[in-house]
CSV table of C-alpha atoms in Angstrom, one decimal:
chain,number,residue,atom,x,y,z
A,1284,UNK,CA,-63.3,-6.0,53.4
A,1285,UNK,CA,-63.3,-2.4,54.1
A,1286,UNK,CA,-63.3,0.2,51.5
A,1287,UNK,CA,-62.8,4.2,51.1
A,1288,UNK,CA,-65.9,5.8,50.9
A,1289,UNK,CA,-65.4,8.9,49.7
A,1290,UNK,CA,-63.6,12.8,50.3
A,1291,UNK,CA,-64.9,15.6,52.6
A,1292,UNK,CA,-63.5,19.0,51.9
A,1293,UNK,CA,-63.4,22.1,53.5
A,1294,UNK,CA,-62.0,25.6,52.7
A,1295,UNK,CA,-60.0,26.7,56.1
A,1296,UNK,CA,-58.6,30.4,56.0
A,1297,UNK,CA,-57.0,32.0,58.9
A,1298,UNK,CA,-56.9,36.0,59.1
A,1299,UNK,CA,-52.9,36.2,59.7
A,1300,UNK,CA,-53.2,39.5,57.0
A,1301,UNK,CA,-54.6,41.1,60.2
A,1302,UNK,CA,-51.3,40.9,61.8
A,1303,UNK,CA,-49.0,40.8,58.9
A,1304,UNK,CA,-47.6,37.2,60.3
A,1305,UNK,CA,-46.7,35.7,57.1
A,1306,UNK,CA,-46.3,39.0,55.0
A,1307,UNK,CA,-43.2,39.0,52.7
A,1308,UNK,CA,-41.8,40.9,49.6
A,1309,UNK,CA,-44.4,39.2,47.2
A,1310,UNK,CA,-47.1,38.6,49.9
A,1311,UNK,CA,-47.7,41.5,51.5
A,1312,UNK,CA,-50.7,40.6,53.6
A,1313,UNK,CA,-51.5,36.5,53.0
A,1314,UNK,CA,-54.4,34.8,55.0
A,1315,UNK,CA,-52.6,31.5,55.7
A,1316,UNK,CA,-55.3,28.8,54.2
A,1317,UNK,CA,-55.5,25.1,53.7
A,1318,UNK,CA,-57.7,23.4,51.3
A,1319,UNK,CA,-58.5,20.4,53.8
A,1320,UNK,CA,-59.5,17.2,52.8
A,1321,UNK,CA,-60.5,14.0,54.5
A,1322,UNK,CA,-60.6,10.5,53.3
A,1323,UNK,CA,-63.1,8.7,55.0
A,1324,UNK,CA,-63.3,4.8,55.2
A,1325,UNK,CA,-65.8,2.6,56.7
A,1326,UNK,CA,-63.1,0.6,58.9
A,1327,UNK,CA,-62.1,1.1,62.4
A,1328,UNK,CA,-58.8,2.5,63.9
A,1329,UNK,CA,-56.5,0.4,65.9
A,1330,UNK,CA,-57.6,2.8,68.9
A,1331,UNK,CA,-61.0,1.9,68.3
A,1332,UNK,CA,-62.8,5.3,66.8
A,1333,UNK,CA,-63.3,6.1,62.9
A,1334,UNK,CA,-60.4,5.5,60.5
A,1335,UNK,CA,-59.8,8.1,58.3
A,1336,UNK,CA,-56.4,10.4,56.9
A,1337,UNK,CA,-56.1,13.9,57.1
A,1338,UNK,CA,-54.4,16.2,54.5
A,1339,UNK,CA,-54.4,19.6,52.6
A,1340,UNK,CA,-53.1,22.1,50.5
A,1341,UNK,CA,-51.4,25.4,51.8
A,1342,UNK,CA,-52.6,28.4,50.1
A,1343,UNK,CA,-52.6,32.0,51.0
A,1344,UNK,CA,-56.4,32.9,50.8
A,1345,UNK,CA,-58.5,33.4,47.9
A,1346,UNK,CA,-58.1,30.8,45.2
A,1347,UNK,CA,-58.5,28.0,48.2
A,1348,UNK,CA,-61.9,27.4,46.7
A,1349,UNK,CA,-60.2,26.5,43.3
A,1350,UNK,CA,-57.7,24.4,45.1
A,1351,UNK,CA,-60.5,22.2,46.4
A,1352,UNK,CA,-62.2,21.6,43.3
A,1353,UNK,CA,-59.3,20.1,42.2
A,1354,UNK,CA,-58.8,18.1,45.2
A,1355,UNK,CA,-63.0,16.8,44.5
A,1356,UNK,CA,-61.6,16.0,41.1
A,1357,UNK,CA,-59.6,12.9,42.6
A,1358,UNK,CA,-62.4,11.8,44.5
A,1359,UNK,CA,-63.5,9.0,41.9
A,1360,UNK,CA,-59.9,7.2,42.2
A,1361,UNK,CA,-60.6,6.6,45.4
A,1362,UNK,CA,-64.1,6.1,46.6
A,1363,UNK,CA,-65.5,2.8,46.6
A,1364,UNK,CA,-61.9,1.5,46.5
A,1365,UNK,CA,-60.7,-1.3,48.7
A,1366,UNK,CA,-58.5,-0.1,51.5
A,1367,UNK,CA,-55.6,-2.5,50.8
A,1368,UNK,CA,-55.5,-1.7,47.3
A,1369,UNK,CA,-55.4,2.1,48.3
A,1370,UNK,CA,-52.7,2.1,51.2
A,1371,UNK,CA,-51.3,-1.6,51.3
A,1372,UNK,CA,-51.8,-4.1,54.3
A,1373,UNK,CA,-50.9,-2.2,57.4
A,1374,UNK,CA,-47.1,-1.8,57.6
A,1375,UNK,CA,-46.5,-2.2,53.9
A,1376,UNK,CA,-47.8,0.5,51.9
A,1377,UNK,CA,-46.2,-0.3,48.7
A,1378,UNK,CA,-49.5,0.0,47.0
A,1379,UNK,CA,-49.4,3.8,47.7
A,1380,UNK,CA,-46.6,3.5,45.2
A,1381,UNK,CA,-49.1,2.4,42.6
A,1382,UNK,CA,-51.8,5.6,43.7
A,1383,UNK,CA,-49.0,8.0,43.2
A,1384,UNK,CA,-48.5,6.9,39.8
A,1385,UNK,CA,-52.0,6.8,38.7
A,1386,UNK,CA,-52.6,9.8,40.1
A,1387,UNK,CA,-49.9,11.8,38.3
A,1388,UNK,CA,-50.3,10.1,35.0
A,1389,UNK,CA,-54.5,10.6,34.3
A,1390,UNK,CA,-54.6,11.7,31.1
A,1391,UNK,CA,-56.8,14.9,31.4
A,1392,UNK,CA,-55.9,15.8,34.9
A,1393,UNK,CA,-51.7,15.4,33.6
A,1394,UNK,CA,-53.0,18.0,30.6
A,1395,UNK,CA,-54.2,20.6,33.2
A,1396,UNK,CA,-50.3,20.5,34.5
A,1397,UNK,CA,-48.4,18.6,33.6
A,1398,UNK,CA,-46.9,17.6,37.2
A,1399,UNK,CA,-47.4,21.4,38.5
A,1400,UNK,CA,-50.2,23.9,39.7
A,1401,UNK,CA,-53.0,23.7,40.8
A,1402,UNK,CA,-53.6,19.8,40.4
A,1403,UNK,CA,-50.3,18.8,41.2
A,1404,UNK,CA,-50.8,20.4,44.7
A,1405,UNK,CA,-54.2,18.6,45.2
A,1406,UNK,CA,-52.7,15.6,44.4
A,1407,UNK,CA,-50.5,15.9,47.1
A,1408,UNK,CA,-53.4,16.7,49.5
A,1409,UNK,CA,-54.9,13.5,48.6
A,1410,UNK,CA,-51.7,11.3,48.8
A,1411,UNK,CA,-50.5,12.9,51.8
A,1412,UNK,CA,-53.8,12.2,53.5
A,1413,UNK,CA,-53.4,8.2,52.3
A,1414,UNK,CA,-50.1,8.2,53.8
A,1415,UNK,CA,-51.5,9.8,57.1
A,1416,UNK,CA,-54.5,6.8,56.5
A,1417,UNK,CA,-52.0,4.1,56.1
A,1418,UNK,CA,-49.8,5.5,59.2
A,1419,UNK,CA,-52.6,5.6,61.4
A,1420,UNK,CA,-53.7,2.4,60.4
A,1421,UNK,CA,-50.0,1.0,61.1
A,1422,UNK,CA,-50.4,2.4,64.6
A,1423,UNK,CA,-47.0,4.3,63.9
A,1424,UNK,CA,-45.8,7.9,63.3
A,1425,UNK,CA,-45.1,8.7,59.6
A,1426,UNK,CA,-41.3,9.2,59.8
A,1427,UNK,CA,-40.8,6.0,61.9
A,1428,UNK,CA,-43.3,3.8,59.1
A,1429,UNK,CA,-41.2,5.1,56.2
A,1430,UNK,CA,-38.0,4.6,58.1
A,1431,UNK,CA,-38.8,1.0,58.7
A,1432,UNK,CA,-39.4,0.2,55.2
A,1433,UNK,CA,-36.8,-1.5,53.2
A,1434,UNK,CA,-34.6,0.1,50.1
A,1435,UNK,CA,-36.6,-1.9,47.9
A,1436,UNK,CA,-39.8,-0.7,49.7
A,1437,UNK,CA,-38.8,2.7,49.6
A,1438,UNK,CA,-37.5,2.7,45.8
A,1439,UNK,CA,-41.3,1.4,44.8
A,1440,UNK,CA,-42.5,4.2,46.0
A,1441,UNK,CA,-40.9,6.7,43.7
A,1442,UNK,CA,-41.6,7.0,39.7
A,1443,UNK,CA,-38.1,7.0,38.1
A,1444,UNK,CA,-39.7,8.2,34.7
A,1445,UNK,CA,-37.6,11.8,33.9
A,1446,UNK,CA,-35.0,11.0,36.3
A,1447,UNK,CA,-32.9,8.3,35.0
A,1448,UNK,CA,-30.2,10.7,33.7
A,1449,UNK,CA,-29.8,11.7,37.0
A,1450,UNK,CA,-30.9,9.1,39.4
A,1451,UNK,CA,-32.1,5.1,38.5
A,1452,UNK,CA,-33.7,2.9,40.4
A,1453,UNK,CA,-30.4,1.1,41.5
A,1454,UNK,CA,-28.6,4.3,42.6
A,1455,UNK,CA,-31.6,5.1,45.0
A,1456,UNK,CA,-31.4,1.3,46.1
A,1457,UNK,CA,-27.5,2.0,46.5
A,1458,UNK,CA,-28.2,5.2,48.4
A,1459,UNK,CA,-30.7,4.0,50.9
A,1460,UNK,CA,-28.8,0.5,51.7
A,1461,UNK,CA,-25.3,2.7,52.2
A,1462,UNK,CA,-28.0,4.4,55.0
A,1463,UNK,CA,-29.0,0.9,56.9
A,1464,UNK,CA,-26.1,1.1,58.8
A,1465,UNK,CA,-26.3,3.5,62.0
A,1466,UNK,CA,-30.6,3.6,61.2
A,1467,UNK,CA,-31.5,2.3,64.5
A,1468,UNK,CA,-29.1,4.4,66.6
A,1469,UNK,CA,-30.6,7.6,64.6
A,1470,UNK,CA,-34.0,6.5,65.7
A,1471,UNK,CA,-33.0,6.4,69.6
A,1472,UNK,CA,-30.7,9.6,68.9
A,1473,UNK,CA,-33.8,11.2,67.3
A,1474,UNK,CA,-36.3,10.2,69.9
A,1475,UNK,CA,-34.3,11.3,72.7
A,1476,UNK,CA,-32.6,14.6,71.1
A,1477,UNK,CA,-35.0,15.8,68.7
A,1478,UNK,CA,-34.2,17.5,65.0
A,1479,UNK,CA,-32.7,21.0,65.0
A,1480,UNK,CA,-34.9,23.7,63.7
A,1481,UNK,CA,-34.2,27.5,62.9
A,1482,UNK,CA,-36.9,30.4,63.3
A,1483,UNK,CA,-38.8,32.5,60.9
A,1484,UNK,CA,-40.7,34.0,63.5
A,1485,UNK,CA,-38.6,37.1,63.9
A,1486,UNK,CA,-38.5,38.1,60.4
A,1487,UNK,CA,-41.7,38.9,58.8
A,1488,UNK,CA,-41.4,41.7,56.4
A,1489,UNK,CA,-44.6,43.9,57.9
A,1490,UNK,CA,-43.0,43.8,61.8
A,1491,UNK,CA,-41.7,47.1,63.0
A,1492,UNK,CA,-37.7,47.2,64.0
A,1493,UNK,CA,-38.6,47.0,67.3
A,1494,UNK,CA,-40.4,43.7,66.9
A,1495,UNK,CA,-38.0,42.3,64.8
A,1496,UNK,CA,-35.4,43.1,67.3
A,1497,UNK,CA,-37.4,41.5,70.4
A,1498,UNK,CA,-38.1,38.3,68.5
A,1499,UNK,CA,-34.6,38.0,67.3
A,1500,UNK,CA,-33.7,38.0,70.9
A,1501,UNK,CA,-36.3,36.3,72.1
A,1502,UNK,CA,-35.2,33.3,69.4
A,1503,UNK,CA,-31.6,33.3,70.5
A,1504,UNK,CA,-33.4,32.6,74.3
A,1505,UNK,CA,-35.1,29.9,73.1
A,1506,UNK,CA,-32.4,28.0,71.9
A,1507,UNK,CA,-32.5,28.9,68.1
A,1508,UNK,CA,-29.4,28.6,66.2
A,1509,UNK,CA,-30.9,30.5,63.1
A,1510,UNK,CA,-33.2,32.8,62.0
A,1511,UNK,CA,-34.9,34.0,59.0
A,1512,UNK,CA,-35.4,37.3,57.8
A,1513,UNK,CA,-37.3,38.7,55.0
A,1514,UNK,CA,-35.8,40.8,52.6
A,1515,UNK,CA,-36.3,42.4,48.6
A,1516,UNK,CA,-38.7,45.7,49.1
A,1517,UNK,CA,-36.1,48.0,49.8
A,1518,UNK,CA,-32.4,47.6,49.9
A,1519,UNK,CA,-32.4,50.5,52.4
A,1520,UNK,CA,-34.7,48.9,54.4
A,1521,UNK,CA,-33.2,45.4,54.1
A,1522,UNK,CA,-30.0,46.8,55.5
A,1523,UNK,CA,-31.5,48.6,58.4
A,1524,UNK,CA,-33.5,45.7,59.7
A,1525,UNK,CA,-30.4,42.8,59.0
A,1526,UNK,CA,-28.1,45.2,61.0
A,1527,UNK,CA,-30.9,45.2,63.7
A,1528,UNK,CA,-31.0,41.5,63.8
A,1529,UNK,CA,-27.2,40.6,63.2
A,1530,UNK,CA,-26.6,43.2,66.2
A,1531,UNK,CA,-29.5,41.6,68.4
A,1532,UNK,CA,-28.4,37.6,68.0
A,1533,UNK,CA,-24.6,38.3,67.9
A,1534,UNK,CA,-22.1,37.0,65.8
A,1535,UNK,CA,-22.7,33.1,66.2
A,1536,UNK,CA,-25.9,32.9,65.2
A,1537,UNK,CA,-27.1,32.4,61.4
A,1538,UNK,CA,-29.3,34.6,59.9
A,1539,UNK,CA,-31.0,33.6,56.7
A,1540,UNK,CA,-32.3,36.0,53.9
A,1541,UNK,CA,-35.5,35.1,51.9
A,1542,UNK,CA,-36.6,37.5,48.5
A,1543,UNK,CA,-39.5,35.1,47.9
A,1544,UNK,CA,-38.7,35.3,44.0
A,1545,UNK,CA,-39.2,39.3,43.7
A,1546,UNK,CA,-36.1,39.9,41.8
A,1547,UNK,CA,-34.8,39.2,38.5
A,1548,UNK,CA,-31.3,38.0,37.7
A,1549,UNK,CA,-29.1,41.1,37.6
A,1550,UNK,CA,-31.0,43.1,40.4
A,1551,UNK,CA,-30.4,39.4,42.8
A,1552,UNK,CA,-26.9,39.4,42.3
A,1553,UNK,CA,-26.4,43.3,42.9
A,1554,UNK,CA,-28.8,43.3,45.9
A,1555,UNK,CA,-27.0,39.8,47.7
A,1556,UNK,CA,-23.8,41.6,47.0
A,1557,UNK,CA,-25.2,44.6,49.2
A,1558,UNK,CA,-26.3,42.5,52.0
A,1559,UNK,CA,-23.2,40.1,52.2
A,1560,UNK,CA,-21.8,42.6,55.3
A,1561,UNK,CA,-24.5,40.9,57.3
A,1562,UNK,CA,-23.3,37.2,56.6
A,1563,UNK,CA,-26.1,35.4,55.6
A,1564,UNK,CA,-26.6,31.9,55.8
A,1565,UNK,CA,-28.3,31.6,52.1
A,1566,UNK,CA,-30.5,33.8,50.2
A,1567,UNK,CA,-33.9,32.0,49.5
A,1568,UNK,CA,-35.7,32.3,46.4
A,1569,UNK,CA,-33.9,35.0,44.7
A,1570,UNK,CA,-35.4,34.9,41.5
A,1571,UNK,CA,-38.3,32.7,39.6
A,1572,UNK,CA,-38.4,28.9,40.7
A,1573,UNK,CA,-38.5,28.2,37.4
A,1574,UNK,CA,-35.5,29.9,36.3
A,1575,UNK,CA,-32.9,27.3,36.6
A,1576,UNK,CA,-30.2,28.7,34.6
A,1577,UNK,CA,-31.3,32.2,36.2
A,1578,UNK,CA,-30.7,30.5,39.6
A,1579,UNK,CA,-27.6,29.3,38.5
A,1580,UNK,CA,-26.2,32.8,37.5
A,1581,UNK,CA,-27.4,34.0,40.7
A,1582,UNK,CA,-25.3,31.7,42.6
A,1583,UNK,CA,-22.1,32.1,40.6
A,1584,UNK,CA,-22.4,35.9,41.1
A,1585,UNK,CA,-23.2,36.0,45.0
A,1586,UNK,CA,-20.8,33.0,46.1
A,1587,UNK,CA,-19.6,32.3,49.1
A,1588,UNK,CA,-23.1,33.5,50.0
A,1589,UNK,CA,-25.4,30.5,49.2
A,1590,UNK,CA,-28.5,30.2,47.5
A,1591,UNK,CA,-31.7,28.6,48.8
A,1592,UNK,CA,-34.7,27.6,46.7
A,1593,UNK,CA,-37.4,24.6,46.1
A,1594,UNK,CA,-40.6,25.9,48.4
A,1595,UNK,CA,-42.4,26.9,45.2
A,1596,UNK,CA,-40.4,24.3,42.6
A,1597,UNK,CA,-43.4,22.3,40.8
A,1598,UNK,CA,-41.8,18.5,40.9
A,1599,UNK,CA,-39.4,16.1,40.9
A,1600,UNK,CA,-37.8,16.8,37.2
A,1601,UNK,CA,-37.4,20.5,38.3
A,1602,UNK,CA,-35.2,19.9,41.2
A,1603,UNK,CA,-33.3,17.3,38.9
A,1604,UNK,CA,-32.5,20.4,36.6
A,1605,UNK,CA,-31.7,22.4,39.5
A,1606,UNK,CA,-28.9,20.1,41.1
A,1607,UNK,CA,-28.0,19.0,37.4
A,1608,UNK,CA,-26.8,22.8,36.8
A,1609,UNK,CA,-25.5,23.3,40.1
A,1610,UNK,CA,-28.0,26.1,40.6
A,1611,UNK,CA,-28.4,26.1,44.5
A,1612,UNK,CA,-26.3,25.2,47.6
A,1613,UNK,CA,-29.8,24.4,49.8
A,1614,UNK,CA,-32.7,22.2,48.6
A,1615,UNK,CA,-35.8,23.2,50.6
A,1616,UNK,CA,-38.7,21.0,49.7
A,1617,UNK,CA,-42.1,21.7,50.5
A,1618,UNK,CA,-44.5,19.0,52.0
A,1619,UNK,CA,-47.9,20.5,50.3
A,1620,UNK,CA,-46.2,21.6,46.5
A,1621,UNK,CA,-45.2,18.5,44.9
A,1622,UNK,CA,-47.4,15.4,44.7
A,1623,UNK,CA,-47.1,14.8,48.3
A,1624,UNK,CA,-45.0,12.0,50.1
A,1625,UNK,CA,-44.0,10.0,46.9
A,1626,UNK,CA,-42.6,12.7,45.0
A,1627,UNK,CA,-40.7,14.0,48.1
A,1628,UNK,CA,-38.8,10.9,48.2
A,1629,UNK,CA,-37.6,10.9,44.8
A,1630,UNK,CA,-36.4,14.5,45.9
A,1631,UNK,CA,-34.7,13.9,49.1
A,1632,UNK,CA,-32.8,10.8,46.8
A,1633,UNK,CA,-31.8,13.5,44.2
A,1634,UNK,CA,-30.5,15.5,46.7
A,1635,UNK,CA,-28.4,12.9,48.4
A,1636,UNK,CA,-27.2,11.7,45.0
A,1637,UNK,CA,-25.9,15.5,44.6
A,1638,UNK,CA,-24.7,15.8,48.1
A,1639,UNK,CA,-26.8,19.0,48.4
A,1640,UNK,CA,-28.5,19.5,51.8
A,1641,UNK,CA,-32.2,19.7,52.6
A,1642,UNK,CA,-33.7,22.5,54.6
A,1643,UNK,CA,-37.2,22.2,54.2
A,1644,UNK,CA,-39.6,24.8,53.9
A,1645,UNK,CA,-42.2,25.2,56.8
A,1646,UNK,CA,-43.6,28.6,56.7
A,1647,UNK,CA,-47.3,27.9,56.7
A,1648,UNK,CA,-50.3,26.7,58.2
A,1649,UNK,CA,-49.5,22.8,58.7
A,1650,UNK,CA,-46.7,22.6,56.5
A,1651,UNK,CA,-44.3,22.5,60.4
A,1652,UNK,CA,-46.4,19.1,61.1
A,1653,UNK,CA,-46.3,17.4,58.4
A,1654,UNK,CA,-42.9,18.1,56.6
A,1655,UNK,CA,-41.0,17.4,60.0
A,1656,UNK,CA,-41.5,13.7,58.9
A,1657,UNK,CA,-39.7,14.1,55.9
A,1658,UNK,CA,-36.8,15.6,57.4
A,1659,UNK,CA,-36.7,13.1,60.5
A,1660,UNK,CA,-37.2,10.2,57.7
A,1661,UNK,CA,-34.2,12.0,55.5
A,1662,UNK,CA,-32.0,11.7,58.7
A,1663,UNK,CA,-33.0,7.9,60.0
A,1664,UNK,CA,-32.9,6.2,56.1
A,1665,UNK,CA,-31.6,8.5,53.5
A,1666,UNK,CA,-28.8,11.3,54.4
A,1667,UNK,CA,-28.2,10.1,57.9
A,1668,UNK,CA,-27.6,13.6,58.7
A,1669,UNK,CA,-29.7,15.8,60.3
A,1670,UNK,CA,-29.8,19.3,59.1
A,1671,UNK,CA,-32.6,22.2,60.8
A,1672,UNK,CA,-36.2,22.6,59.7
A,1673,UNK,CA,-38.1,25.8,59.4
A,1674,UNK,CA,-40.2,26.9,62.3
A,1675,UNK,CA,-42.8,29.3,62.4
A,1676,UNK,CA,-44.7,29.8,66.1
A,1677,UNK,CA,-48.3,30.2,65.2
A,1678,UNK,CA,-51.7,28.3,64.1
A,1679,UNK,CA,-50.1,25.0,65.6
A,1680,UNK,CA,-53.0,25.0,68.0
A,1681,UNK,CA,-55.6,24.4,65.2
A,1682,UNK,CA,-53.8,20.7,64.8
A,1683,UNK,CA,-54.6,17.7,67.2
A,1684,UNK,CA,-50.8,16.5,67.0
A,1685,UNK,CA,-49.3,19.7,66.7
A,1686,UNK,CA,-45.5,20.1,66.0
A,1687,UNK,CA,-43.6,20.8,69.4
A,1688,UNK,CA,-40.2,22.7,69.5
A,1689,UNK,CA,-38.3,23.3,72.7
A,1690,UNK,CA,-34.7,24.7,73.2
A,1691,UNK,CA,-34.0,25.2,69.6
A,1692,UNK,CA,-35.2,21.3,68.6
A,1693,UNK,CA,-38.5,19.7,67.3
A,1694,UNK,CA,-39.7,16.8,69.4
A,1695,UNK,CA,-40.2,13.3,67.3
A,1696,UNK,CA,-43.7,13.0,66.4
A,1697,UNK,CA,-45.2,10.0,68.6
A,1698,UNK,CA,-48.9,9.9,67.5
A,1699,UNK,CA,-50.1,7.6,64.6
A,1700,UNK,CA,-50.1,9.5,61.4
A,1701,UNK,CA,-48.6,12.4,59.6
A,1702,UNK,CA,-49.7,15.1,62.1
A,1703,UNK,CA,-51.9,16.4,59.5
A,1704,UNK,CA,-55.3,16.3,61.2
A,1705,UNK,CA,-57.0,19.4,62.3
A,1706,UNK,CA,-58.9,20.1,65.3
A,1707,UNK,CA,-62.7,19.8,64.6
A,1708,UNK,CA,-63.6,23.0,66.2
A,1709,UNK,CA,-60.8,24.6,64.3
A,1710,UNK,CA,-62.2,23.7,61.2
A,1711,UNK,CA,-65.5,24.5,61.6
A,1712,UNK,CA,-64.5,28.5,63.3
A,1713,UNK,CA,-62.4,28.9,60.3
A,1714,UNK,CA,-64.5,27.8,57.4
A,1715,UNK,CA,-64.5,30.3,55.2
A,1716,UNK,CA,-66.6,32.4,54.6
A,1717,UNK,CA,-69.4,30.7,57.5
A,1718,UNK,CA,-66.9,30.2,60.2
A,1719,UNK,CA,-67.4,32.8,63.3
A,1720,UNK,CA,-63.9,34.0,62.8
A,1721,UNK,CA,-64.5,35.5,59.1
A,1722,UNK,CA,-68.2,36.9,60.6
A,1723,UNK,CA,-66.3,38.9,63.2
């Protein structure tokens, strides 16, 4: 009988503040970081190596050690447990629904949220690692493992408590059953053509006008049909930078804009109207992600400009309320903000119920790698429609199976797992504060 032996954790930080990659109006000089966790077992992987699962919570530097402490607080739920009891038998991960419910309902840890903040992100890191473990054990990429499950199996992974006024289990099963037709054809199309991407690489707020123009031009030449530009520090600067971006990409390429929560409601409404002349594809995070009614008011005020939010939305209940309040046109799930794959399945089902498209957030270390699996699962087994996944062009080299984008499309992952395993040499090089990158 194989067991989970415990968790290993690592404080991994990349000094992106040195180049201002990742800079925006709220986060002027972040260091993209991963509170990285490895779920160890005494089992052997199908390829003969160690069987383990890999996950992380994405942070931006200071406080990563706090996130790691929360992850370690979850170790007693896994250490010494039978592997089948945690992940289910190979190819049938239904037990991960039970694990999700145990972790998010543990009374003392629930008190620290509830279902939000550091403890909820820690739950997501551990659950994502367990999903990576389950997919590795099954010898399948995560998206395909999820897409191979029946509607009933997928519904069993979701906690419908607090959702029943918007989405019941029976309704979820009905949505999934309707998507059964054409699954095989969508899998074939995905493997053949890939999944559309848009690029955030040009638009970091700390970049010069010259670099913005050069990277916008490069994005168009690379086949991207949309770019994203950060806004919100100065309306004058925003107008100048958006004029440069629009002139560079031309009239047919989308330009999304992202304020990263810096505005209050009246400011957001007026500011977006000032920028509407540049035909933004959407305004992202125009105010606090917790302000459901304020976001709805902004949406009414800035129409026909679309409103997008979600990367900092803490849980499925807040997503439910955003949808019920008709506050968003675009839903942006984040693979590492909520409680992992299980809660994001709930979020995808909610979006499908309300007819709102999901364009995930992926602006952070490792987020492109893992969220591609959720979008591809959504396309195959939930919505039946491909949207776009955000793409950033750095830090992928630190992963053993990095996300690959070519011609503006993500290639469907083929390697078993959730694409979340970091290269051991990268972990050693960037472990804070002892890695070489932080001693230089």
